[in-house]
Amino acid sequence: MAQKKSKLHELEIIVCIKPVPDPRKWDKLKLDPETMLLNRSQVPPVINALDLNAIEQAMQIKETNGGKVTVVTMAPPDAADQLQEALALGCDQAYLLSDIAFAGADTLATARCLAAAIKKIGRIDLVFCGAYSLDGSTSQVGPQVAELLEIPDLTHVVKLQIEGEGVKAECKTESADVIFESQFPALITFDREVNQPRLPGMVGIRRAKDISVVKWNAADLGINTDQVGLKGSPTQMLNVFTPTIGRKGEILQGSALELTSQLLSKLRTEKLLQ
Amino acid sequence: MDFDLPKEVALVKRTVRDFAEKRIAPLVPEMEATQKFPVSLIKEMGELGILGLITPPEYGGSGLGYLARMVAVEEVSRISAAVGVSLQVHHMGVATLVDFASEEQKQKYLPPLSRGEYLGTCAITEPTGGSDLLGMCSSAVSRCDGYLINGRKCFITNSHLCKAPIFVAKTGEGPKGISAFVVDADTEGFAYGREEHKMGLWGANTGELIFNNCRVPKENLIGDEGDGMKVALKIISEVGRAGMAATALGILQASFEEAVKFAKERTLYGKPISNLQAIQWNIADISAQLDSSRMLCYRAAWLKDAGRDCSIETTMAKTYVTESALQCSKKALEIHGGCGTMMEYNIQRFFRDAMVCISAGGTSEIGKLVISRAALS
């Protein structure tokens, strides 16, 4: 839960979200063998789960401190549905960045779009993202947006407090939980543990119906089309395949001493022991 | 034609499904064991906003309408038809106030009903019957400052969970001799009677309301004296029957899912039983009845939202969908073989719940009477 801050202005928070195929229906996801792209037609999109954590954190800050929450996504036109859901959750305004030129974007090309939109929206204090998306799992877009905006980023945050003119964040790393502090503006990416996202209430759904989603294309963003979509993506996908994981079991025979010797020998052969 | 739900209604459906799976499903075993309604759920439903779906925003609701209410009751009933029927009867109480109550009554009763301080109800049925309104015995005798009520209501959903029941009683003779009232539960002479036990919908509170020289002030009269028949018929036919159709639709959806899951998992003679034509044909029947039921339900609710006459379409939906839920839950139970009769399997609950839906809101015979009259007119 965000703590009360003593700040003169109300916070401007932008949450970047991504529509991903509904994880509950992933058994219906099929890979097109020719294009190597996912055929998503049988699986409806939903807001990426960790992005819901980001929205929840923004809502908690807004409820405690006041301010405004804006939600942004770069996605095909039907992503307006996910933006409506974000508005129903309490976000104040929504932007859909959609253009045929954005298609096939990798993380960097996506980040360029998002950063351009955030700059155009105006003053910001905080940019929130999920730590990673359930479909891509790269964890790259958030930090790339921060680099392009030239603001600090704190990733895999599991606890966030507003303190004065900045934030104090507990970040999860492989070896330890580390506490960082940053001044505004900053970009934060959240892990699942940070909170329990709420469901949109019926009153929120009714309210969202009356808010129009703002749609921006490449021209609106003033962005060079060579920098976005497939053309602007340095990542080139060569192949997509399902890795085969082979397992084998072997039962060793002998006395305890013999077994120990055999086991050590095998582990050294497999280079699992020096 | 657009068969897609409006976007906000689709979001209501997804949200309520999520809520039902996360918050209601864990309560079902306890409801089955105790036959008690989980009272803490009322506040949660209020916070989510599903108690105020047909309540205008100025009285604390969302006013999303009857199609949103239809999908909400459907999704709740997919997990627990007992909670679904409680929700739909709550909406009957709310609809009576929204459509017929005075401004003062709306201000007093609608906000707490939206917040989930208690559930609403609309008490019509008596030991003498429900569909035969003129046969009711409860009386409301005019006194200088109000009415003196005597009588007993039975089979009332949410009876003991409602702090301000709406009811009808006789203020005279004939169709204009029935009036509608709301009574505060702490009024002298009012009492909750016994709780009734049903063969299904365990956990939905059903019971009696007793009026014994109960003095109800004049300002508790809903509409004008003599409006009771009009109020009751409209609320039963357009709200109650739609709600029972939604409840049955949820049971039908759940039965379909259980049948498909079991048929794919259960192996006989080395193959899943879904490979057997006898099973496939039953699955096909359930699937087609589910789809046609949903069309009837959504159309009826769409007509209501459009402000058009929907009493025949709603009665058609109620009659067809409750019968379909019973037939399909039976087929789904039979697909389960002996397992279907075991209390550990949900399908026996769906079958028992579907049976209770047949008579609620008017039996299938009453439904057919209404439909055939319209067809032959």
XYZ file of C-alpha atoms in Angstrom:
651
model
C 0.000 0.000 0.000
C 1.406 3.349 -0.968
C 2.031 5.699 1.961
C 0.731 9.231 2.213
C 3.214 11.725 0.844
C 3.621 15.401 1.473
C 3.744 16.788 -2.052
C 2.430 19.971 -3.573
C 1.249 18.639 -6.891
C -0.931 15.628 -7.591
C 0.900 12.749 -9.219
C 0.640 12.047 -12.910
C 0.988 8.310 -13.446
C 1.117 6.524 -16.771
C 0.558 2.768 -16.897
C 1.692 0.866 -19.993
C -0.320 -2.281 -20.618
C -0.180 -5.082 -23.170
C -3.013 -7.294 -24.394
C -1.911 -10.944 -24.303
C -3.766 -14.167 -25.197
C -5.929 -15.279 -22.260
C -3.692 -17.731 -20.331
C -6.763 -19.792 -19.431
C -7.146 -20.663 -23.108
C -3.539 -21.236 -24.101
C -4.368 -24.806 -25.084
C -6.137 -23.290 -28.108
C -3.095 -21.238 -29.203
C -1.571 -22.500 -32.429
C 1.686 -21.530 -34.131
C 1.374 -20.873 -37.854
C 4.171 -23.052 -39.323
C 4.682 -20.707 -42.296
C 4.673 -17.260 -40.682
C 5.993 -18.522 -37.328
C 3.425 -16.242 -35.682
C 0.836 -17.205 -33.097
C -2.671 -17.605 -34.448
C -4.547 -15.673 -31.790
C -7.996 -15.798 -33.394
C -9.278 -18.560 -31.089
C -7.946 -16.970 -27.922
C -9.367 -13.628 -26.791
C -6.881 -11.049 -25.517
C -6.786 -9.971 -21.877
C -4.675 -7.432 -20.001
C -1.281 -8.951 -19.183
C -1.518 -10.182 -15.582
C 1.401 -8.124 -14.219
C 0.067 -4.999 -15.919
C -2.999 -5.431 -13.697
C -0.616 -5.245 -10.733
C 0.763 -2.009 -12.200
C -2.760 -0.567 -12.577
C -3.638 -1.647 -9.029
C -0.544 0.099 -7.651
C -1.427 3.262 -9.566
C -4.990 3.142 -8.232
C -3.797 2.715 -4.647
C -1.497 5.732 -5.010
C -4.294 7.768 -6.571
C -6.700 6.822 -3.777
C -4.137 7.777 -1.125
C -2.504 10.808 -2.712
C -4.850 11.967 -5.435
C -3.614 12.454 -8.963
C -4.378 11.142 -12.393
C -3.778 7.742 -13.959
C -3.391 7.394 -17.720
C -3.215 4.043 -19.448
C -1.387 3.462 -22.742
C -1.008 0.489 -25.035
C 0.512 -0.140 -28.447
C -1.683 -2.777 -30.022
C -4.186 -3.562 -32.789
C -7.470 -1.566 -32.773
C -9.447 -4.184 -30.806
C -7.222 -3.491 -27.789
C -9.679 -0.685 -27.045
C -11.495 -3.392 -25.031
C -8.539 -3.806 -22.673
C -8.272 -0.045 -22.328
C -11.973 0.109 -21.439
C -11.290 -2.458 -18.731
C -8.423 -0.320 -17.419
C -10.784 2.678 -17.346
C -13.348 0.532 -15.491
C -10.646 -0.241 -12.930
C -10.393 3.498 -12.261
C -7.884 4.889 -14.778
C -8.810 8.400 -15.904
C -7.855 8.399 -19.562
C -6.658 5.922 -22.144
C -4.511 6.059 -25.288
C -4.416 3.406 -27.998
C -1.338 3.547 -30.223
C -2.343 1.719 -33.341
C -1.027 1.808 -36.883
C -0.285 -0.817 -39.500
C 3.289 0.535 -39.394
C 3.587 -0.690 -35.774
C 2.966 -4.334 -36.730
C 5.743 -6.840 -36.096
C 7.486 -4.605 -33.536
C 10.127 -6.071 -31.249
C 10.682 -4.694 -27.759
C 12.758 -1.706 -28.880
C 10.336 -0.641 -31.608
C 7.483 -1.003 -29.104
C 9.370 1.058 -26.530
C 9.933 3.829 -29.116
C 6.178 4.099 -29.678
C 5.364 4.108 -25.983
C 8.074 6.659 -25.187
C 6.884 8.949 -27.986
C 3.325 8.770 -26.661
C 4.410 9.417 -23.061
C 6.389 12.481 -24.192
C 3.367 13.745 -26.094
C 1.001 13.210 -23.129
C 3.093 15.711 -21.157
C 4.267 15.960 -17.565
C 4.772 12.667 -15.774
C 5.850 11.658 -12.314
C 5.722 7.885 -12.654
C 5.501 5.342 -15.454
C 4.331 1.879 -14.394
C 4.643 -1.405 -16.303
C 4.310 -5.076 -15.517
C 7.768 -6.624 -15.037
C 7.206 -8.857 -18.068
C 4.436 -10.048 -20.359
C 3.065 -13.558 -20.130
C 3.492 -14.143 -23.873
C 6.922 -12.601 -24.552
C 8.524 -12.640 -21.081
C 11.460 -10.462 -22.155
C 11.235 -7.853 -19.333
C 12.795 -5.410 -21.824
C 10.081 -2.916 -22.768
C 9.906 -1.139 -19.408
C 13.662 -0.431 -19.109
C 13.854 0.511 -22.803
C 11.068 3.084 -22.366
C 12.952 4.504 -19.368
C 16.172 4.776 -21.423
C 14.351 6.567 -24.241
C 12.712 8.952 -21.748
C 16.067 9.348 -19.967
C 14.571 8.628 -16.568
C 15.654 6.070 -13.945
C 13.976 2.676 -13.867
C 13.434 0.240 -11.022
C 12.478 -3.267 -12.104
C 10.783 -6.265 -10.467
C 9.439 -4.098 -7.670
C 7.515 -5.955 -4.947
C 6.874 -3.000 -2.615
C 6.582 0.718 -3.353
C 6.308 3.771 -1.139
C 5.912 7.390 -2.153
C 8.370 9.485 -0.144
C 8.533 13.231 -0.678
C 9.493 13.936 -4.275
C 10.295 10.355 -5.115
C 9.804 6.676 -4.413
C 11.339 3.985 -2.259
C 11.098 0.587 -3.906
C 11.885 -2.945 -2.834
C 13.150 -4.839 -5.872
C 13.389 -8.587 -6.175
C 16.688 -9.894 -7.532
C 17.967 -13.447 -7.838
C 20.206 -13.097 -4.810
C 18.377 -10.638 -2.543
C 15.635 -8.092 -2.173
C 17.228 -4.668 -2.654
C 15.787 -1.311 -1.626
C 16.308 1.585 -4.040
C 15.251 5.207 -3.918
C 14.553 7.447 -6.869
C 13.344 10.966 -7.498
C 10.426 11.647 -9.821
C 10.118 11.021 -12.680
C 10.851 7.299 -12.664
C 9.707 4.132 -14.380
C 8.774 1.158 -12.220
C 8.061 -2.408 -13.318
C 6.114 -4.625 -10.922
C 6.147 -8.269 -9.991
C 3.025 -10.197 -9.057
C 3.738 -10.073 -5.298
C 3.309 -6.295 -5.073
C -0.462 -6.419 -4.619
C -3.712 -8.239 -5.348
C -5.387 -6.582 -8.352
C -9.022 -5.629 -7.886
C -11.870 -6.558 -10.206
C -13.579 -3.763 -12.127
C -16.736 -2.766 -10.262
C -20.043 -2.367 -12.045
C -20.099 1.375 -11.347
C -16.607 1.612 -12.866
C -17.730 -0.291 -15.952
C -20.645 2.116 -16.351
C -18.338 5.110 -15.906
C -15.803 3.774 -18.419
C -18.529 3.531 -21.037
C -18.639 7.338 -21.149
C -14.861 7.832 -21.555
C -13.503 7.797 -25.088
C -10.222 6.066 -25.811
C -7.839 8.421 -27.615
C -6.343 6.801 -30.726
C -2.938 7.847 -32.027
C -1.184 6.569 -35.143
C 2.437 7.016 -36.279
C 1.695 10.471 -37.700
C 0.036 11.593 -34.463
C 3.142 10.518 -32.575
C 5.411 12.274 -35.094
C 7.479 9.138 -35.277
C 9.537 7.966 -38.257
C 8.002 4.737 -39.563
C 11.513 3.333 -40.113
C 11.885 3.342 -36.337
C 8.762 1.318 -35.522
C 7.157 -2.014 -36.403
C 9.079 -4.728 -38.197
C 11.235 -2.168 -40.045
C 12.399 -0.571 -36.825
C 13.076 -3.858 -35.037
C 16.709 -4.934 -34.706
C 15.540 -8.351 -33.505
C 15.053 -10.769 -36.382
C 13.280 -14.026 -35.623
C 14.950 -16.933 -37.428
C 12.947 -19.828 -36.109
C 10.378 -20.772 -33.492
C 10.314 -24.271 -32.121
C 9.224 -26.267 -29.107
C 12.312 -27.418 -27.228
C 12.430 -31.140 -26.553
C 13.538 -31.983 -23.080
C 14.981 -35.458 -22.873
C 15.099 -37.266 -19.530
C 16.776 -40.492 -18.633
C 16.915 -42.479 -15.450
C 19.596 -44.928 -14.422
C 19.635 -47.142 -11.360
C 23.066 -47.766 -9.876
C 23.814 -51.046 -8.114
C 26.346 -51.877 -5.387
C 27.313 -51.126 -1.805
C 27.095 -47.631 -0.378
C 30.805 -47.053 -1.049
C 30.566 -48.356 -4.621
C 27.412 -46.292 -5.251
C 29.124 -43.130 -4.014
C 32.109 -43.742 -6.247
C 29.917 -44.486 -9.277
C 27.779 -41.399 -8.672
C 30.813 -39.091 -8.333
C 32.285 -40.521 -11.495
C 29.084 -39.948 -13.462
C 28.677 -36.398 -12.171
C 32.288 -35.640 -13.262
C 31.696 -37.203 -16.671
C 28.618 -35.003 -17.115
C 30.726 -32.039 -15.979
C 28.365 -31.403 -13.092
C 31.267 -31.721 -10.640
C 34.901 -30.634 -11.003
C -27.578 -8.333 -36.802
C -24.966 -8.206 -34.070
C -24.890 -11.254 -31.826
C -21.960 -9.954 -29.763
C -22.706 -8.623 -26.313
C -22.172 -4.869 -25.941
C -18.595 -4.308 -24.784
C -19.520 -3.176 -21.282
C -21.810 -6.185 -20.832
C -19.048 -8.518 -22.048
C -16.810 -6.970 -19.389
C -19.524 -7.490 -16.764
C -19.699 -11.158 -17.802
C -15.920 -11.667 -17.565
C -15.715 -9.821 -14.269
C -18.581 -11.695 -12.621
C -17.175 -15.027 -13.870
C -13.879 -14.146 -12.223
C -15.648 -13.092 -9.020
C -17.786 -16.239 -8.937
C -14.825 -18.536 -9.497
C -12.664 -16.827 -6.898
C -15.130 -15.728 -4.212
C -18.243 -17.917 -4.530
C -16.843 -21.324 -5.537
C -14.953 -21.784 -2.248
C -18.220 -21.202 -0.329
C -20.240 -23.889 -2.128
C -19.220 -26.925 -0.018
C -20.245 -25.115 3.172
C -23.536 -24.022 1.604
C -24.234 -27.617 0.577
C -23.400 -28.881 4.055
C -25.356 -26.305 6.064
C -27.994 -25.053 3.575
C -27.197 -21.576 4.906
C -26.513 -18.502 2.797
C -23.008 -17.063 3.361
C -24.028 -13.668 4.736
C -20.557 -12.132 4.239
C -21.057 -12.568 0.481
C -23.864 -9.979 0.439
C -21.448 -7.144 1.227
C -18.929 -8.445 -1.314
C -21.595 -8.531 -4.010
C -22.543 -5.001 -3.014
C -18.942 -3.820 -3.334
C -18.616 -5.419 -6.758
C -21.827 -3.690 -7.770
C -23.905 -6.663 -8.913
C -26.650 -5.860 -6.397
C -27.113 -2.478 -8.073
C -27.007 -3.483 -11.734
C -30.538 -2.259 -12.436
C -30.453 0.528 -9.865
C -29.984 4.028 -11.316
C -26.690 5.755 -10.376
C -28.520 8.380 -8.301
C -29.539 5.605 -5.887
C -26.105 4.001 -5.656
C -26.288 1.576 -8.560
C -24.650 1.400 -11.951
C -27.828 1.267 -14.029
C -26.091 -1.055 -16.489
C -29.427 -2.679 -17.184
C -31.165 -5.992 -17.622
C -28.788 -7.607 -20.127
C -25.912 -6.931 -17.717
C -28.086 -8.357 -14.939
C -28.854 -11.413 -17.102
C -25.178 -12.257 -17.684
C -24.296 -11.552 -14.040
C -26.955 -13.964 -12.733
C -25.888 -16.484 -15.399
C -22.236 -16.351 -14.364
C -23.003 -16.528 -10.641
C -25.351 -19.480 -11.263
C -22.675 -21.283 -13.295
C -20.823 -21.601 -10.001
C -23.746 -21.569 -7.533
C -27.367 -21.468 -8.666
C -28.281 -20.937 -5.001
C -26.423 -17.605 -4.973
C -27.761 -16.888 -8.470
C -31.385 -17.252 -7.426
C -30.759 -15.111 -4.346
C -29.260 -12.414 -6.561
C -32.100 -12.539 -9.061
C -34.808 -12.309 -6.383
C -32.903 -9.405 -4.844
C -33.242 -7.688 -8.229
C -37.004 -8.340 -8.133
C -37.211 -6.316 -4.932
C -35.022 -3.603 -6.441
C -37.045 -3.476 -9.682
C -40.289 -3.024 -7.738
C -38.839 0.022 -6.021
C -37.246 1.439 -9.186
C -40.430 1.068 -11.252
C -43.191 1.799 -8.746
C -41.901 3.364 -5.511
C -42.148 7.001 -4.452
C -39.042 9.195 -4.447
C -38.879 8.953 -0.638
C -39.073 5.165 -0.781
C -36.342 5.014 -3.427
C -34.080 7.292 -1.376
C -34.651 5.211 1.738
C -34.416 1.656 0.404
C -32.366 1.560 -2.820
C -28.929 2.746 -1.560
C -28.649 0.109 1.218
C -29.817 -2.547 -1.238
C -27.057 -1.506 -3.682
C -24.405 -1.466 -0.970
C -25.287 -4.943 0.219
C -26.512 -4.057 3.696
C -29.134 -6.744 3.096
C -30.774 -8.590 0.202
C -34.066 -7.569 -1.339
C -37.105 -9.722 -1.933
C -40.575 -9.569 -3.337
C -43.058 -11.740 -1.383
C -46.081 -12.878 -3.339
C -46.588 -16.634 -2.845
C -48.779 -17.873 -0.021
C -49.761 -21.362 1.141
C -52.750 -21.029 -1.194
C -50.424 -20.618 -4.198
C -48.390 -18.119 -6.182
C -49.690 -17.896 -9.732
C -53.312 -17.499 -8.567
C -52.871 -13.991 -7.224
C -56.546 -13.447 -6.513
C -56.516 -16.511 -4.299
C -54.206 -14.910 -1.764
C -55.446 -14.565 1.813
C -53.159 -11.887 3.275
C -55.186 -8.796 4.068
C -54.333 -5.121 4.418
C -57.147 -3.267 6.146
C -57.031 0.501 5.889
C -56.698 2.351 9.191
C -56.498 6.095 9.646
C -52.692 6.134 9.711
C -51.939 3.127 7.543
C -52.805 -0.516 7.076
C -53.276 -3.449 9.409
C -51.654 -6.498 7.778
C -52.456 -10.114 8.574
C -51.279 -13.144 6.652
C -48.395 -15.429 5.824
C -46.068 -15.599 2.840
C -44.173 -18.793 2.024
C -41.442 -20.034 -0.355
C -39.927 -16.540 -0.210
C -36.320 -16.380 -1.412
C -34.105 -14.153 0.779
C -36.924 -14.071 3.356
C -34.633 -14.020 6.388
C -31.887 -11.970 4.695
C -34.147 -9.029 3.862
C -34.631 -6.168 6.289
C -37.332 -4.499 4.195
C -39.415 -7.071 2.296
C -41.814 -6.005 -0.411
C -45.129 -7.870 -0.348
C -48.643 -7.804 -1.725
C -51.876 -8.128 0.259
C -55.587 -7.739 -0.347
C -57.037 -4.293 0.207
C -60.308 -5.214 -1.477
C -61.794 -7.645 -3.950
C -60.920 -8.472 -7.542
C -57.867 -7.471 -9.608
C -57.933 -3.917 -8.202
C -58.201 -5.254 -4.675
C -54.507 -6.061 -4.279
C -51.867 -3.576 -3.120
C -48.083 -3.636 -2.762
C -46.186 -2.557 0.349
C -42.713 -2.456 1.822
C -42.330 -3.312 5.499
C -39.381 -2.602 7.775
C -38.490 -5.850 9.495
C -38.501 -4.250 12.954
C -42.163 -3.251 12.605
C -44.320 -4.648 15.412
C -46.377 -7.587 14.211
C -43.910 -8.619 11.535
C -41.885 -11.807 12.032
C -39.698 -14.141 10.045
C -41.299 -17.578 10.002
C -39.655 -20.934 9.521
C -36.878 -21.506 7.010
C -37.916 -23.977 4.320
C -35.827 -26.835 2.970
C -35.720 -27.527 -0.731
C -34.429 -30.508 -2.723
C -31.928 -28.185 -4.422
C -30.534 -24.655 -4.420
C -29.083 -25.462 -1.012
C -27.770 -22.352 0.643
C -30.372 -20.069 -0.912
C -32.476 -18.837 1.972
C -36.163 -19.658 1.510
C -38.787 -19.166 4.172
C -41.910 -17.578 5.554
C -42.840 -14.018 6.392
C -45.569 -13.628 9.003
C -47.840 -10.611 9.513
C -49.815 -10.672 12.747
C -51.720 -7.416 13.243
C -48.743 -5.669 11.677
C -49.331 -1.907 11.333
C -47.698 -0.562 8.194
C -47.765 3.228 7.698
C -49.443 4.705 4.601
C -46.124 5.893 3.196
C -45.090 2.234 2.820
C -47.740 1.648 0.165
C -45.974 1.155 -3.188
C -47.790 2.942 -5.994
C -51.494 3.531 -5.427
C -53.898 1.352 -3.505
C -55.055 -1.366 -5.897
C -51.827 -1.374 -7.954
C -50.605 -4.647 -6.423
C -51.744 -6.908 -9.251
C -50.078 -4.687 -11.849
C -46.884 -4.509 -9.787
C -46.748 -8.256 -9.128
C -47.465 -9.299 -12.711
C -44.879 -6.943 -14.188
C -42.176 -7.868 -11.709
C -42.840 -11.610 -11.978
C -43.110 -11.737 -15.747
C -40.362 -9.287 -16.731
C -37.863 -9.578 -13.874
C -38.537 -12.781 -11.935
C -38.925 -15.058 -14.933
C -35.911 -13.490 -16.660
C -33.947 -14.101 -13.465
C -35.012 -17.737 -13.262
C -34.067 -18.158 -16.929
C -30.633 -16.700 -16.131
C -30.257 -19.015 -13.142
C -31.159 -22.038 -15.272
C -28.808 -20.831 -18.021
C -25.936 -20.874 -15.529
C -26.856 -24.425 -14.492
C -27.033 -25.446 -18.150
C -23.596 -23.955 -18.876
C -22.106 -25.695 -15.842
C -23.739 -29.015 -16.839
C -22.310 -28.685 -20.352
C -18.816 -28.020 -19.019
C -18.973 -30.949 -16.585
C -20.304 -33.303 -19.276
C -17.554 -32.381 -21.761
C -14.818 -32.592 -19.120
C -15.962 -35.987 -17.855
C -16.483 -37.409 -21.358
C -12.940 -36.475 -22.354
C -11.328 -37.734 -19.163
C -13.238 -40.954 -18.518
C -11.809 -43.912 -20.441
C -13.637 -47.154 -21.158
C -12.354 -49.991 -23.327
C -9.115 -48.054 -23.691
C -10.651 -44.882 -25.139
C -12.272 -41.745 -23.744
C -16.050 -42.138 -23.676
C -16.241 -38.958 -25.820
C -15.338 -41.306 -28.708
C -18.659 -43.124 -28.274
C -21.516 -41.929 -30.443
C -24.053 -42.345 -27.649
C -22.089 -39.809 -25.606
C -21.471 -37.515 -28.594
C -25.168 -37.244 -29.374
C -25.984 -36.262 -25.817
C -23.188 -33.670 -25.860
C -24.598 -32.315 -29.138
C -28.083 -32.032 -27.614
C -26.787 -30.216 -24.546
C -24.653 -27.908 -26.691
C -27.553 -26.931 -28.973
C -29.975 -26.434 -26.064
C -27.400 -24.303 -24.266
C -26.951 -22.073 -27.288
C -30.663 -21.696 -28.014
C -31.329 -21.026 -24.328
C -28.741 -18.277 -24.286
C -30.283 -16.632 -27.371
C -33.743 -16.635 -25.769
C -32.398 -15.202 -22.522
C -30.332 -12.445 -24.082
C -33.100 -11.412 -26.460
C -35.600 -11.128 -23.614
C -33.193 -8.952 -21.613
C -32.357 -6.864 -24.689
C -36.075 -6.179 -25.232
C -36.445 -5.122 -21.597
C -33.496 -2.723 -21.886
C -35.008 -1.306 -25.070
C -38.169 -0.525 -23.107
C -40.224 -2.848 -25.274
C -42.855 -5.372 -24.219
C -40.989 -8.521 -23.219
C -43.367 -10.496 -21.024
C -43.999 -13.238 -23.623
C -40.342 -13.512 -24.650
C -39.276 -13.617 -21.004
C -41.842 -16.299 -20.202
C -40.652 -18.249 -23.253
C -37.061 -17.982 -22.026
C -37.999 -19.025 -18.494
C -40.058 -22.008 -19.575
C -37.645 -23.268 -22.223
C -34.400 -22.666 -20.325
C -35.511 -24.155 -17.001
C -36.817 -27.244 -18.805
C -33.587 -27.416 -20.836
C -31.483 -27.109 -17.692
C -33.365 -30.038 -16.187
C -33.112 -32.190 -19.333
C -29.466 -31.358 -19.970
C -28.300 -31.728 -16.369
C -29.978 -35.157 -16.428
C -28.146 -36.066 -19.644
C -24.899 -34.736 -18.203
C -25.505 -36.749 -15.048
C -26.101 -39.869 -17.124
C -22.857 -39.268 -19.045
C -21.185 -39.503 -15.631
C -22.629 -43.015 -15.151
C -22.609 -44.098 -11.511
C -20.286 -41.225 -10.611
C -23.120 -38.824 -11.447
C -25.124 -40.038 -8.476
C -22.266 -39.490 -6.050
C -22.425 -36.385 -3.890
C -18.712 -35.742 -4.590
C -19.586 -34.820 -8.161
C -21.128 -31.402 -8.886
C -23.477 -32.718 -11.547
C -25.947 -34.134 -8.995
C -26.190 -30.629 -7.515
C -26.922 -29.115 -10.911
C -29.699 -31.652 -11.502
C -31.325 -30.955 -8.108
C -30.935 -27.199 -8.589
C -32.512 -27.377 -12.070
C -35.546 -29.177 -10.662
C -36.220 -26.354 -8.205
C -36.039 -23.781 -11.031
C -39.014 -25.381 -12.807
C -41.674 -24.121 -10.402
C -40.032 -20.867 -9.296
C -41.567 -17.837 -11.010
C -44.455 -19.903 -12.347
C -44.479 -23.558 -13.391
C -43.830 -24.685 -16.961
C -47.563 -25.174 -17.358
C -48.245 -21.560 -16.419
C -45.485 -20.553 -18.832
C -47.042 -22.537 -21.647
C -50.429 -21.014 -20.847
C -48.981 -17.512 -21.254
C -47.079 -18.423 -24.442
C -49.994 -20.248 -26.072
C -52.439 -17.436 -25.292
C -50.143 -15.016 -27.129
C -49.657 -17.449 -30.003
C -53.385 -18.071 -30.400
C -54.525 -14.497 -29.946
